[in-house]
Coordinates of C-alpha atoms and ligand atoms in Angstrom, one line a residue:
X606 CA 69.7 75.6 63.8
X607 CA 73.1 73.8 63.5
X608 CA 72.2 70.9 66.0
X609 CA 68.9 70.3 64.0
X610 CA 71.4 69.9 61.1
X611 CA 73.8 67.0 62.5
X612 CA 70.4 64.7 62.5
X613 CA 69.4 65.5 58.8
X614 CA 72.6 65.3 57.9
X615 CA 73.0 61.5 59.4
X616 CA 69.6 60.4 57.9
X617 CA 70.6 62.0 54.3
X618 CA 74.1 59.9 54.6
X619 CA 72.4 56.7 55.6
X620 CA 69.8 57.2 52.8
X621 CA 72.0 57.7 50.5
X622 CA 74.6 54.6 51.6
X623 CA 71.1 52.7 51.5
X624 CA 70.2 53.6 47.9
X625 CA 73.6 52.9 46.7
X626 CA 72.8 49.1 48.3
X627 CA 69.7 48.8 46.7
X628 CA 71.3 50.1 43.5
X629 CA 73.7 47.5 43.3
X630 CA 71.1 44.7 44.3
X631 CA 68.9 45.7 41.3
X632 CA 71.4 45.8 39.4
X633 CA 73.5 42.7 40.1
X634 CA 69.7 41.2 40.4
X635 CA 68.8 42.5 37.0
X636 CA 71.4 40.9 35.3
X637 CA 71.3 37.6 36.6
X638 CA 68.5 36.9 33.8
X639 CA 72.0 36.6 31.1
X640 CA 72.8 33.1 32.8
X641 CA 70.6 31.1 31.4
X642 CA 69.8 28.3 33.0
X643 CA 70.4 25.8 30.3
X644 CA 73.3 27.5 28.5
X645 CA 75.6 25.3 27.7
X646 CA 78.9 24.7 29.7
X647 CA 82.2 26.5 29.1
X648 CA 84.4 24.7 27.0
X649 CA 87.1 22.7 28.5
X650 CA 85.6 22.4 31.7
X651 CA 87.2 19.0 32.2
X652 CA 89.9 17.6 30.0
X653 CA 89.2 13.5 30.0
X654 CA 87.1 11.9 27.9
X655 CA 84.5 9.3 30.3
X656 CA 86.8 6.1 31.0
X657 CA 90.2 7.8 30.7
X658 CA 90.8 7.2 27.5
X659 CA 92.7 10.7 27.7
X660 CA 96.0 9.7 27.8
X661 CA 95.9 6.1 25.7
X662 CA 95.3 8.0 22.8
X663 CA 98.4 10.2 22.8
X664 CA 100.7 7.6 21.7
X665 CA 101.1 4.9 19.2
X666 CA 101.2 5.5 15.7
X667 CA 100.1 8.0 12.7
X668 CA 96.6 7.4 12.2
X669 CA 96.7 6.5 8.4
X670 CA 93.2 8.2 7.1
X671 CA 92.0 10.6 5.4
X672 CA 88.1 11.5 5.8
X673 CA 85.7 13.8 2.9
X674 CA 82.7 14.0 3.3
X675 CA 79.9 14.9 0.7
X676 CA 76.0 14.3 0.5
X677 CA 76.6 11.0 -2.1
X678 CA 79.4 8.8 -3.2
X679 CA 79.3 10.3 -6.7
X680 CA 82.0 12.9 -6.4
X681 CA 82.8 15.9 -9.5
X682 CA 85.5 15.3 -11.4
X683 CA 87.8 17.6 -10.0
X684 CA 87.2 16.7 -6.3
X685 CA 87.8 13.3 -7.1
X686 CA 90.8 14.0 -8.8
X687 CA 91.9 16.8 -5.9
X688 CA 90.7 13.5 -3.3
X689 CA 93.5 11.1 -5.1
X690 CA 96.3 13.6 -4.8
X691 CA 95.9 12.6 -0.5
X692 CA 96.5 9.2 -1.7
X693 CA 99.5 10.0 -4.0
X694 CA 101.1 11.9 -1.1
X695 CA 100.6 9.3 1.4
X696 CA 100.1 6.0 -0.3
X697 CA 99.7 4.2 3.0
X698 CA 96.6 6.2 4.0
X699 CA 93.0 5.1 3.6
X700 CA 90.8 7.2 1.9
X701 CA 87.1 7.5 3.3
X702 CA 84.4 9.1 1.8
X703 CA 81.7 10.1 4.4
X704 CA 78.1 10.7 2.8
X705 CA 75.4 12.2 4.6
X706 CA 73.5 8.8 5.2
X707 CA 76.9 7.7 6.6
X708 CA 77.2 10.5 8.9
X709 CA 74.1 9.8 10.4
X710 CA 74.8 6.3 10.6
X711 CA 78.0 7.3 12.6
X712 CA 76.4 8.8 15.3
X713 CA 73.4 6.6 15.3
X714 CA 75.2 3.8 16.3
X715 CA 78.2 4.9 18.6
X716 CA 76.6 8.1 20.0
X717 CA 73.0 7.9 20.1
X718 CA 72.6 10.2 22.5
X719 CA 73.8 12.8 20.1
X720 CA 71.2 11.9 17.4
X721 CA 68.6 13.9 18.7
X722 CA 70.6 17.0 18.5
X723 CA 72.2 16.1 15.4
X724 CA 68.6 15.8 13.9
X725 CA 67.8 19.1 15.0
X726 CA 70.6 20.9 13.3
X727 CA 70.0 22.2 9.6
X728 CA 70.7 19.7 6.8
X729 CA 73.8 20.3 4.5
X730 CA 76.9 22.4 6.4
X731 CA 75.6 22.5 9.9
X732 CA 75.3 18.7 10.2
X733 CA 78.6 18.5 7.8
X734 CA 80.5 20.7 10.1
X735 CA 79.4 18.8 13.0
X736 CA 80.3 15.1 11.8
X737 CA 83.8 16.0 11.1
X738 CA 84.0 16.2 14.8
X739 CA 83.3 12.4 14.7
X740 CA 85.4 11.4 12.4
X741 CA 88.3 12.7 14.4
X742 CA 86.6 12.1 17.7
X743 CA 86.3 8.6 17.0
X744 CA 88.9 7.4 14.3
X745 CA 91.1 10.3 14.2
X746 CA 93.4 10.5 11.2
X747 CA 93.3 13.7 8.3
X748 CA 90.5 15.6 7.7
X749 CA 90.4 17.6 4.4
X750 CA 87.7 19.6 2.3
X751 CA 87.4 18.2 -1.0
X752 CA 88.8 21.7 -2.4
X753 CA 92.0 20.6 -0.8
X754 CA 95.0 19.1 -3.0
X755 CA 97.7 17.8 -1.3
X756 CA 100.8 19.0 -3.2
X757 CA 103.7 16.7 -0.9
X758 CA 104.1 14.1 2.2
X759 CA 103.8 15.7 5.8
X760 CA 103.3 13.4 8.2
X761 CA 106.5 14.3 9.6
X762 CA 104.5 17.7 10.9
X763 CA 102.0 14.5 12.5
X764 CA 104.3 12.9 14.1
X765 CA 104.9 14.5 17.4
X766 CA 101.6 16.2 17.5
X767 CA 98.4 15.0 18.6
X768 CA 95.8 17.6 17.4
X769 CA 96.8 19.6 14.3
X770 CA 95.3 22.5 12.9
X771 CA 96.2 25.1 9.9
X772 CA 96.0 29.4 9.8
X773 CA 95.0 31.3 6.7
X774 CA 96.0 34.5 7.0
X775 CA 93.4 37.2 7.9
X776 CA 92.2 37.9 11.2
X777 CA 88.3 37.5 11.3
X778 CA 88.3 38.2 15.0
X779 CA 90.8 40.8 15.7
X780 CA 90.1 42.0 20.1
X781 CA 91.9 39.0 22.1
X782 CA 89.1 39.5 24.2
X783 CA 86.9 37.9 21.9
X784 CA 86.2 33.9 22.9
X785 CA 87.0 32.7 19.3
X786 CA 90.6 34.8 19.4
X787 CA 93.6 32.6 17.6
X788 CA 96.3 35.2 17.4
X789 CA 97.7 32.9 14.3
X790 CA 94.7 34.2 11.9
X791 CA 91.4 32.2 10.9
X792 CA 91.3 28.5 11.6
X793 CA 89.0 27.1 9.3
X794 CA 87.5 23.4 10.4
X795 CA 88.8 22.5 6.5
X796 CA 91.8 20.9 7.6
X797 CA 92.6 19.4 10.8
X798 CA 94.7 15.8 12.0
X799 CA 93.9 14.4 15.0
X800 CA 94.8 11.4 17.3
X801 CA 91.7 9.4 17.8
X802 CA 89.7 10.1 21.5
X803 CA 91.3 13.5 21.4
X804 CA 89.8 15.3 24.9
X805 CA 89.4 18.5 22.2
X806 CA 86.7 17.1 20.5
X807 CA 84.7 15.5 23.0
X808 CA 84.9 18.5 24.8
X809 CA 83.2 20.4 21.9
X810 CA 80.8 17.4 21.3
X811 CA 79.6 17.6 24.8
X812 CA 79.1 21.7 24.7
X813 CA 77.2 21.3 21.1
X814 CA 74.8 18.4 22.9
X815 CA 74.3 21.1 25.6
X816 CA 73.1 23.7 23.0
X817 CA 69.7 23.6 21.3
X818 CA 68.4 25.2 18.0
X819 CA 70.7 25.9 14.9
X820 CA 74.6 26.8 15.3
X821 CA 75.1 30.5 16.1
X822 CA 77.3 31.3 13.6
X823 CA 79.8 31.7 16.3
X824 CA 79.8 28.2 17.4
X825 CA 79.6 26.9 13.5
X826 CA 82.3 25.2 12.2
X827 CA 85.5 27.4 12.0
X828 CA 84.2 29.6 15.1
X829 CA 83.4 26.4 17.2
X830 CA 87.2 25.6 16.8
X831 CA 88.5 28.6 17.5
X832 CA 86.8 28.7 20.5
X833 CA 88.1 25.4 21.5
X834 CA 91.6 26.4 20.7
X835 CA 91.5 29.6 22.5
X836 CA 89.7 28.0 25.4
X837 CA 92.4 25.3 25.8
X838 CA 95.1 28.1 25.5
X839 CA 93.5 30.2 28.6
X840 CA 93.3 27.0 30.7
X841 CA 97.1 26.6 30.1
X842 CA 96.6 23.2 28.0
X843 CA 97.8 24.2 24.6
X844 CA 100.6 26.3 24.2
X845 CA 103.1 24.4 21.9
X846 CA 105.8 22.8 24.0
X847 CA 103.2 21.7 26.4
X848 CA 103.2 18.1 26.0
X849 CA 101.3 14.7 27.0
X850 CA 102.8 11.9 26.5
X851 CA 105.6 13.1 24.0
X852 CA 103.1 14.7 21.8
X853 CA 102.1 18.1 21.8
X854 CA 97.8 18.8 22.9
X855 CA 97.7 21.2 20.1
X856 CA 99.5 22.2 17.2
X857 CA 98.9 25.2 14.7
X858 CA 100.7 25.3 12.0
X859 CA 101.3 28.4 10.0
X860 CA 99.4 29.6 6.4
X861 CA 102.2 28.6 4.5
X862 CA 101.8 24.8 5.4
X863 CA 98.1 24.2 4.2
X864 CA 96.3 26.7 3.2
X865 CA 98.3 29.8 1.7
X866 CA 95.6 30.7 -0.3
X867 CA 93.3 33.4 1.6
X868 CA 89.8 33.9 1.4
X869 CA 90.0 36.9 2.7
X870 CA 92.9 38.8 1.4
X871 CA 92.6 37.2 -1.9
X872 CA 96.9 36.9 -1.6
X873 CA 97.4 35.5 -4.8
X874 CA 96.9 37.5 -8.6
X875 CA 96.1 33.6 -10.1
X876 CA 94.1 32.0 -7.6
X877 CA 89.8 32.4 -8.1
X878 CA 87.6 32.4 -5.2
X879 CA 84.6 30.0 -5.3
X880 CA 86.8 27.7 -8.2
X881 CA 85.8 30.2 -10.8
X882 CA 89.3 29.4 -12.7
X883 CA 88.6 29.9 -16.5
X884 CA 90.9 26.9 -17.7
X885 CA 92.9 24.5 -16.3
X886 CA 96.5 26.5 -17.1
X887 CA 94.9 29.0 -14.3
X888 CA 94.3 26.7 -12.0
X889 CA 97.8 25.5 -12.2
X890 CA 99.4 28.5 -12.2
X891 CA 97.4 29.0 -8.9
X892 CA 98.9 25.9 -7.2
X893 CA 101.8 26.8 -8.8
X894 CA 102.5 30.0 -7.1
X895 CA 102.2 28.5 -3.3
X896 CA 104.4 25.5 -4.7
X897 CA 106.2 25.9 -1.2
X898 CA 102.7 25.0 0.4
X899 CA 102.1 21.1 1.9
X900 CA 98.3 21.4 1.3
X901 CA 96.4 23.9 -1.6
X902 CA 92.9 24.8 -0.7
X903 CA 90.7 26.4 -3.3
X904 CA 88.3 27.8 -1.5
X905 CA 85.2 26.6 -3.9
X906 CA 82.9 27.1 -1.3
X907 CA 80.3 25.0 -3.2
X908 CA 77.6 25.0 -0.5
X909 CA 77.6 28.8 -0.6
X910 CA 78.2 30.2 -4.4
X911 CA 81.0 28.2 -5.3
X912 CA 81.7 26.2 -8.5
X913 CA 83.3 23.0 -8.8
X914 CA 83.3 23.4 -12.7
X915 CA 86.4 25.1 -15.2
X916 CA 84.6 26.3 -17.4
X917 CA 87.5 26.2 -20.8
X918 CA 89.8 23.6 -21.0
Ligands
NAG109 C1 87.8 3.9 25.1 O1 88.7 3.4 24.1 C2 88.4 2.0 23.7 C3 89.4 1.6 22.7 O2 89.6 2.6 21.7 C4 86.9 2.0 23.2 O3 86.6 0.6 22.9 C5 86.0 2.5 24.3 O4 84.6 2.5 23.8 C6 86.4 3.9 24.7 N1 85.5 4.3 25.8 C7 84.8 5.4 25.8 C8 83.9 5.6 27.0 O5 84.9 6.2 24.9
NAG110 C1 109.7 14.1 17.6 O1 110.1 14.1 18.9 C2 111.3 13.4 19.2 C3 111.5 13.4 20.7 O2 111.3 14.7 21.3 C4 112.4 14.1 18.4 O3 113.6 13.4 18.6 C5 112.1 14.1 17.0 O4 113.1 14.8 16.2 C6 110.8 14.8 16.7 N1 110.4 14.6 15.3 C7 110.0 15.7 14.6 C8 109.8 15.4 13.1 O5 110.0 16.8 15.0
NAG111 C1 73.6 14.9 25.7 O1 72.3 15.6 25.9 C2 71.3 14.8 26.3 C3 70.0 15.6 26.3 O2 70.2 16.8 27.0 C4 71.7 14.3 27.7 O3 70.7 13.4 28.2 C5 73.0 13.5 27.6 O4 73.4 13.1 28.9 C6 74.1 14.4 27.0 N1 75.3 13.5 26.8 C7 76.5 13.9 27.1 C8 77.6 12.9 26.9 O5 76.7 15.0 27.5
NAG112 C1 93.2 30.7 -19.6 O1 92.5 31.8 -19.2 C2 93.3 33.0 -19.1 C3 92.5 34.1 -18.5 O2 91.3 34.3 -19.2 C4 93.8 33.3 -20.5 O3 94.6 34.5 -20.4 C5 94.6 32.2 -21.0 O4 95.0 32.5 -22.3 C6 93.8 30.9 -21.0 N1 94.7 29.8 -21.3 C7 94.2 28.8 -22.1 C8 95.2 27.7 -22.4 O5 93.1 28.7 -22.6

């Protein structure tokens, strides 16, 4: 009895070592359908730009711009007048006004190979979202919403950075796990500085031309940055104090700075979401309560529900 055992006993082992095998095969095999073959690559595989234009663009000077953008050059009232605060704070900055026709025109005749995919994206905030990228991968200089006022003179936060970005408070994203983690709060793609050639940007250009159909809403606008900054943080690239060429790769400043007004915890008893202020003392005692603050953004949100119209006086 026992010694017909010891052979049953070998086969039942082996079987079972085999099915665990097999197991793992299908398994591992069964999953491999997730890479998709044309997904787009991970960001920051490389860090220079084609022709080494990396490191030339880390020095020199502030870059004295300031891009808007909106879909014509006739601008409301109060975005014009929120627009020529930038040029009261900095009255050596140029002031450009991107329309959509211009943004097109932009890539059309520098990136063409990017048209294509620009074309495919959804008019309005998509292809908004993704010119700004442009404008700071190919001129660099200030990029603003035109809900943003600029209350004083910064540039001294510019000058010994080379990629600048702003937190609002609130954590969208709280699990560090998460690919679009920023432990400093939401990064919104409203306000951002940056040297011109910046390996940052052409980096997300070049995964956004490797993606096809509209934005996820995880690579839109703000998610797409935060994914670029976290991305650049695991590779070791962008904690501050790392530096290239005197200039830090990345700099986040904190809510305070530029935009202390928060979308999501509503911090302020004066301030009205979507630029529903009911007369202009509101709005003033708005601004007036984050007087501290270098930059006030309103938060109209005008391609969503926002006004851009106070409705008293
Ligand atoms: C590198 O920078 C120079 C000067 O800004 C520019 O003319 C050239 O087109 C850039 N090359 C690439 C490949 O981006
Ligand atoms: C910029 O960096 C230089 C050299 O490290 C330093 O002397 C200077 O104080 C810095 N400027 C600002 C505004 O931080
Ligand atoms: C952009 O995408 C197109 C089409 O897939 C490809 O031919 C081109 O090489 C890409 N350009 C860059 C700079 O990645
Ligand atoms: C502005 O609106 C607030 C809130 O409705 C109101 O309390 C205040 O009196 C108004 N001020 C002016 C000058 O109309």
């Amino acid at each position: 009895m026992y010694k017909l055992c010891r052979p049953r006993r070998a086969f039942l082992l082996s079987s079972c070592i085999w099915a665990f095998i097999i197991f793992i095969v299908v398994r591992f095999v069964s999953f491999l359908p997730l890479r998709q073959p044309d997904s787009p690559p991970p960001l920051f595989h490389r860090l220079s730009p084609p022709a080494g234009n990396f490191s030339t663009g880390f020095s020199g000077p502030l870059v004295r711009i300031v891009h808007q953008s909106w879909a014509s050059r006739k601008l409301p009232e109060q975005f014009a007048e929120w627009s020529r605060s930038f040029s009261a704070c900095f009255p050596d900055f140029r002031r450009r006004l991107w329309t959509d026709e211009d943004n097109r025109e932009l890539i059309a005749r520098h990136y063409p190979w990017f048209l294509r995919r620009y074309d495919s994206l959804a008019p309005g905030v998509q292809r908004a979202d993704v010119s700004r990228l442009f404008y700071m991968y190919h001129y660099g200089g200030l990029y603003c919403d035109l809900d943003c006022e600029c209350l004083r003179d910064f540039r001294h936060l510019l000058d010994n950075a080379s990629l600048v970005f702003g937190a609002m408070q609130g954590l969208m994203i709280r699990s560090p796990r998460d690919p679009a983690y920023v432990a400093e709060g939401q990064i919104e793609n409203s306000f951002m500085y940056s040297r011109p050639r910046h390996p940052f940007f052409w980096d997300l250009i070049v995964y956004l031309n490797a993606t096809t159909g509209e934005m996820p809403i995880m690579s839109s606008g703000p998610y797409l940055i935060m994914s670029g900054i976290h991305a650049a943080r695991q590779l070791g690239i962008a904690p501050s104090g790392i530096r290239v060429d005197g200039r830090d790769f990345l700099t986040v400043y904190p809510p305070a700075y530029f935009n202390p007004y928060s979308w999501m915890l509503l911090n302020s008893r004066h301030c009205r979401l979507y630029g529903r202020f009911e007369n202009r003392t509101q709005l003033r005692q708005c601004r007036d309560s984050f007087q501290d603050s270098y930059v006030m953004q309103y938060h109209t949100q005008v391609w969503a529900k926002g006004s851009y119209l106070i409705s008293g006086p």
